[in-house]
Amino acid sequence: MDTGQTKSFSIHLVAERRKVLGSISEHYDELELEMLENFFQAVRERQHCKWLHWNMRDANFGFEALENRIQALGGRATVSVPEERRLDLSRILIAIYGVGYTSHPRIENLMEQNSITAKDFLTGKQEADAFEAKQFLKLHQSTLRKVDIFANFAERAHAGRLQSYSSWWEMNGRSIKAIGEWIREHWLIGSVITAIGVVGAAVRAWPSISLLF
């Protein structure tokens, strides 16, 4: 995030290195296996890093899916991304701004709200179509664009500049409620508030009490 540098893993890059760009389909499995081996080697070298992702939470679309795929191709994932270092940006944004911060599809609509260009960006349906059409360069470019977009979201949210549909209360109400709960639970502050309440009640009652003397 600090340097803005991107390391990419794609079928297209592996095919380019092996000089088989014109026959990717014929070598697809071996190209994919090499790509995944390169990826997991990078994971091994970056065990100290935090991994920001978007909804990569299960075996259908997630880190487990990558591990399962390399095994299906005859390889082996010798290392995993530690779960405690996986940060789901989609959930983080909901935690900050509330579930209504943008409408579905969230990525595309949040891009529009923040005037982020969609150049090279493909939706899930468009990526599936590109895969069927063997347009691997387009898939590679779309992946790079999405990495840049997610970094953009994270940087703007961190700086407090991400435009959303959330109201002030949606963004701050939970924090205010949490402070109230903490005050009620903290014995010293609770005692002080109780004492203030007793003193206040005594002050209000003093005119009536003084009439008795």
GROMACS .gro file of C-alpha atoms in nm:
model
  213
    1MET     CA    1   0.000   0.000   0.000
    2ASP     CA    2   0.283   0.240   0.081
    3THR     CA    3   0.475   0.189  -0.243
    4GLY     CA    4   0.182   0.134  -0.479
    5GLN     CA    5   0.372  -0.150  -0.648
    6THR     CA    6   0.179  -0.448  -0.785
    7LYS     CA    7   0.298  -0.806  -0.833
    8SER     CA    8   0.065  -0.992  -1.064
    9PHE     CA    9   0.002  -1.363  -1.122
   10SER     CA   10  -0.181  -1.458  -1.440
   11ILE     CA   11  -0.205  -1.719  -1.714
   12HIS     CA   12  -0.115  -1.451  -1.967
   13LEU     CA   13   0.213  -1.360  -1.793
   14VAL     CA   14   0.324  -1.723  -1.763
   15ALA     CA   15   0.238  -1.787  -2.129
   16GLU     CA   16   0.431  -1.477  -2.230
   17ARG     CA   17   0.740  -1.593  -2.040
   18ARG     CA   18   0.716  -1.940  -2.195
   19LYS     CA   19   0.648  -1.795  -2.543
   20VAL     CA   20   0.319  -1.980  -2.592
   21LEU     CA   21   0.081  -1.683  -2.608
   22GLY     CA   22  -0.066  -1.817  -2.931
   23SER     CA   23  -0.151  -2.156  -2.783
   24ILE     CA   24  -0.262  -2.089  -2.425
   25SER     CA   25  -0.559  -2.326  -2.449
   26GLU     CA   26  -0.336  -2.620  -2.542
   27HIS     CA   27  -0.111  -2.559  -2.239
   28TYR     CA   28  -0.369  -2.418  -2.001
   29ASP     CA   29  -0.337  -2.659  -1.707
   30GLU     CA   30   0.042  -2.646  -1.694
   31LEU     CA   31   0.038  -2.267  -1.725
   32GLU     CA   32  -0.216  -2.240  -1.443
   33LEU     CA   33  -0.012  -2.476  -1.226
   34GLU     CA   34   0.301  -2.268  -1.276
   35MET     CA   35   0.108  -1.950  -1.199
   36LEU     CA   36  -0.026  -2.095  -0.873
   37GLU     CA   37   0.318  -2.227  -0.775
   38ASN     CA   38   0.456  -1.876  -0.826
   39PHE     CA   39   0.175  -1.732  -0.616
   40PHE     CA   40   0.228  -1.967  -0.322
   41GLN     CA   41   0.601  -1.903  -0.334
   42ALA     CA   42   0.518  -1.533  -0.294
   43VAL     CA   43   0.288  -1.622  -0.003
   44ARG     CA   44   0.576  -1.806   0.164
   45GLU     CA   45   0.796  -1.497   0.129
   46ARG     CA   46   0.525  -1.271   0.270
   47GLN     CA   47   0.400  -1.449   0.581
   48HIS     CA   48   0.449  -1.124   0.774
   49CYS     CA   49   0.215  -0.927   0.545
   50LYS     CA   50  -0.154  -0.849   0.581
   51TRP     CA   51  -0.367  -0.956   0.285
   52LEU     CA   52  -0.645  -0.717   0.187
   53HIS     CA   53  -0.912  -0.891  -0.022
   54TRP     CA   54  -1.273  -0.864  -0.134
   55ASN     CA   55  -1.505  -1.146  -0.020
   56MET     CA   56  -1.239  -1.419  -0.054
   57ARG     CA   57  -1.387  -1.621   0.231
   58ASP     CA   58  -1.469  -1.973   0.114
   59ALA     CA   59  -1.379  -2.268  -0.107
   60ASN     CA   60  -1.578  -2.128  -0.400
   61PHE     CA   61  -1.407  -1.789  -0.409
   62GLY     CA   62  -1.125  -1.752  -0.165
   63PHE     CA   63  -0.779  -1.854  -0.053
   64GLU     CA   64  -0.904  -2.211  -0.001
   65ALA     CA   65  -1.018  -2.219  -0.364
   66LEU     CA   66  -0.660  -2.145  -0.474
   67GLU     CA   67  -0.526  -2.421  -0.249
   68ASN     CA   68  -0.783  -2.668  -0.383
   69ARG     CA   69  -0.707  -2.573  -0.743
   70ILE     CA   70  -0.332  -2.627  -0.721
   71GLN     CA   71  -0.398  -2.972  -0.571
   72ALA     CA   72  -0.642  -3.052  -0.853
   73LEU     CA   73  -0.365  -2.970  -1.101
   74GLY     CA   74  -0.123  -3.209  -0.931
   75GLY     CA   75   0.064  -2.950  -0.729
   76ARG     CA   76   0.064  -2.871  -0.360
   77ALA     CA   77   0.006  -2.556  -0.157
   78THR     CA   78   0.301  -2.578   0.080
   79VAL     CA   79   0.190  -2.268   0.272
   80SER     CA   80  -0.135  -2.082   0.349
   81VAL     CA   81  -0.221  -1.719   0.403
   82PRO     CA   82  -0.271  -1.703   0.783
   83GLU     CA   83  -0.639  -1.643   0.860
   84GLU     CA   84  -0.559  -1.373   1.116
   85ARG     CA   85  -0.381  -1.178   0.840
   86ARG     CA   86  -0.672  -1.187   0.594
   87LEU     CA   87  -0.859  -0.856   0.591
   88ASP     CA   88  -1.188  -0.848   0.398
   89LEU     CA   89  -1.219  -0.492   0.265
   90SER     CA   90  -1.588  -0.542   0.180
   91ARG     CA   91  -1.667  -0.620   0.545
   92ILE     CA   92  -1.438  -0.347   0.676
   93LEU     CA   93  -1.627  -0.084   0.474
   94ILE     CA   94  -1.960  -0.212   0.609
   95ALA     CA   95  -1.820  -0.195   0.963
   96ILE     CA   96  -1.714   0.168   0.907
   97TYR     CA   97  -2.004   0.304   0.701
   98GLY     CA   98  -2.295   0.067   0.765
   99VAL     CA   99  -2.458  -0.178   0.527
  100GLY     CA  100  -2.622   0.099   0.321
  101TYR     CA  101  -2.300   0.278   0.227
  102THR     CA  102  -2.355   0.184  -0.139
  103SER     CA  103  -2.593  -0.027  -0.345
  104HIS     CA  104  -2.535  -0.358  -0.521
  105PRO     CA  105  -2.319  -0.433  -0.711
  106ARG     CA  106  -2.105  -0.262  -0.448
  107ILE     CA  107  -1.775  -0.235  -0.633
  108GLU     CA  108  -1.918  -0.073  -0.947
  109ASN     CA  109  -2.148   0.164  -0.756
  110LEU     CA  110  -1.878   0.270  -0.511
  111MET     CA  111  -1.649   0.342  -0.806
  112GLU     CA  112  -1.917   0.566  -0.957
  113GLN     CA  113  -1.980   0.746  -0.626
  114ASN     CA  114  -1.609   0.826  -0.603
  115SER     CA  115  -1.551   0.910  -0.971
  116ILE     CA  116  -1.310   0.617  -1.019
  117THR     CA  117  -1.271   0.527  -1.385
  118ALA     CA  118  -1.375   0.180  -1.502
  119LYS     CA  119  -1.098   0.153  -1.766
  120ASP     CA  120  -1.000  -0.218  -1.807
  121PHE     CA  121  -1.247  -0.316  -1.533
  122LEU     CA  122  -1.463  -0.622  -1.605
  123THR     CA  123  -1.763  -0.736  -1.403
  124GLY     CA  124  -1.787  -1.100  -1.296
  125LYS     CA  125  -2.009  -1.178  -1.597
  126GLN     CA  126  -1.772  -0.999  -1.835
  127GLU     CA  127  -1.474  -1.186  -1.692
  128ALA     CA  128  -1.653  -1.519  -1.743
  129ASP     CA  129  -1.729  -1.420  -2.103
  130ALA     CA  130  -1.367  -1.313  -2.158
  131PHE     CA  131  -1.248  -1.650  -2.026
  132GLU     CA  132  -1.480  -1.839  -2.260
  133ALA     CA  133  -1.352  -1.625  -2.547
  134LYS     CA  134  -0.990  -1.697  -2.440
  135GLN     CA  135  -0.924  -1.326  -2.391
  136PHE     CA  136  -0.661  -1.383  -2.123
  137LEU     CA  137  -0.496  -1.043  -2.162
  138LYS     CA  138  -0.828  -0.874  -2.081
  139LEU     CA  139  -0.860  -1.088  -1.767
  140HIS     CA  140  -0.507  -0.994  -1.665
  141GLN     CA  141  -0.576  -0.622  -1.716
  142SER     CA  142  -0.905  -0.643  -1.526
  143THR     CA  143  -0.733  -0.806  -1.228
  144LEU     CA  144  -0.469  -0.534  -1.220
  145ARG     CA  145  -0.740  -0.268  -1.237
  146LYS     CA  146  -0.932  -0.423  -0.948
  147VAL     CA  147  -0.620  -0.430  -0.730
  148ASP     CA  148  -0.577  -0.057  -0.799
  149ILE     CA  149  -0.946   0.011  -0.724
  150PHE     CA  150  -0.938  -0.175  -0.391
  151ALA     CA  151  -0.624   0.014  -0.289
  152ASN     CA  152  -0.805   0.335  -0.385
  153PHE     CA  153  -1.107   0.244  -0.170
  154ALA     CA  154  -0.884   0.158   0.128
  155GLU     CA  155  -0.674   0.475   0.101
  156ARG     CA  156  -0.980   0.702   0.075
  157ALA     CA  157  -1.154   0.529   0.365
  158HIS     CA  158  -0.839   0.559   0.578
  159ALA     CA  159  -0.817   0.932   0.496
  160GLY     CA  160  -1.192   0.983   0.560
  161ARG     CA  161  -1.251   1.083   0.197
  162LEU     CA  162  -1.451   0.787   0.066
  163GLN     CA  163  -1.788   0.908  -0.061
  164SER     CA  164  -2.078   0.692   0.056
  165TYR     CA  165  -2.455   0.702   0.104
  166SER     CA  166  -2.417   0.662   0.480
  167SER     CA  167  -2.567   0.921   0.714
  168TRP     CA  168  -2.367   1.073   1.000
  169TRP     CA  169  -2.561   0.857   1.247
  170GLU     CA  170  -2.491   0.534   1.051
  171MET     CA  171  -2.119   0.611   1.069
  172ASN     CA  172  -2.105   0.739   1.427
  173GLY     CA  173  -2.417   0.615   1.606
  174ARG     CA  174  -2.271   0.279   1.697
  175SER     CA  175  -1.964   0.447   1.844
  176ILE     CA  176  -2.178   0.682   2.051
  177LYS     CA  177  -2.390   0.390   2.174
  178ALA     CA  178  -2.072   0.199   2.262
  179ILE     CA  179  -1.947   0.495   2.467
  180GLY     CA  180  -2.279   0.502   2.653
  181GLU     CA  181  -2.251   0.130   2.729
  182TRP     CA  182  -1.893   0.178   2.852
  183ILE     CA  183  -1.996   0.465   3.080
  184ARG     CA  184  -2.276   0.257   3.230
  185GLU     CA  185  -2.044  -0.038   3.290
  186HIS     CA  186  -1.750   0.158   3.433
  187TRP     CA  187  -1.798   0.160   3.815
  188LEU     CA  188  -1.616   0.490   3.885
  189ILE     CA  189  -1.790   0.692   3.617
  190GLY     CA  190  -2.119   0.527   3.710
  191SER     CA  191  -2.067   0.627   4.076
  192VAL     CA  192  -1.986   0.988   3.979
  193ILE     CA  193  -2.298   1.009   3.761
  194THR     CA  194  -2.506   0.863   4.044
  195ALA     CA  195  -2.358   1.116   4.289
  196ILE     CA  196  -2.430   1.402   4.049
  197GLY     CA  197  -2.787   1.276   4.016
  198VAL     CA  198  -2.828   1.264   4.396
  199VAL     CA  199  -2.685   1.616   4.437
  200GLY     CA  200  -2.908   1.743   4.156
  201ALA     CA  201  -3.215   1.591   4.319
  202ALA     CA  202  -3.118   1.744   4.655
  203VAL     CA  203  -3.074   2.089   4.501
  204ARG     CA  204  -3.413   2.067   4.333
  205ALA     CA  205  -3.575   1.950   4.657
  206TRP     CA  206  -3.406   2.211   4.883
  207PRO     CA  207  -3.680   2.482   4.851
  208SER     CA  208  -3.939   2.234   4.971
  209ILE     CA  209  -3.716   2.103   5.252
  210SER     CA  210  -3.638   2.457   5.376
  211LEU     CA  211  -4.010   2.529   5.429
  212LEU     CA  212  -4.011   2.263   5.700
  213PHE     CA  213  -3.766   2.460   5.917
   0.00000   0.00000   0.00000
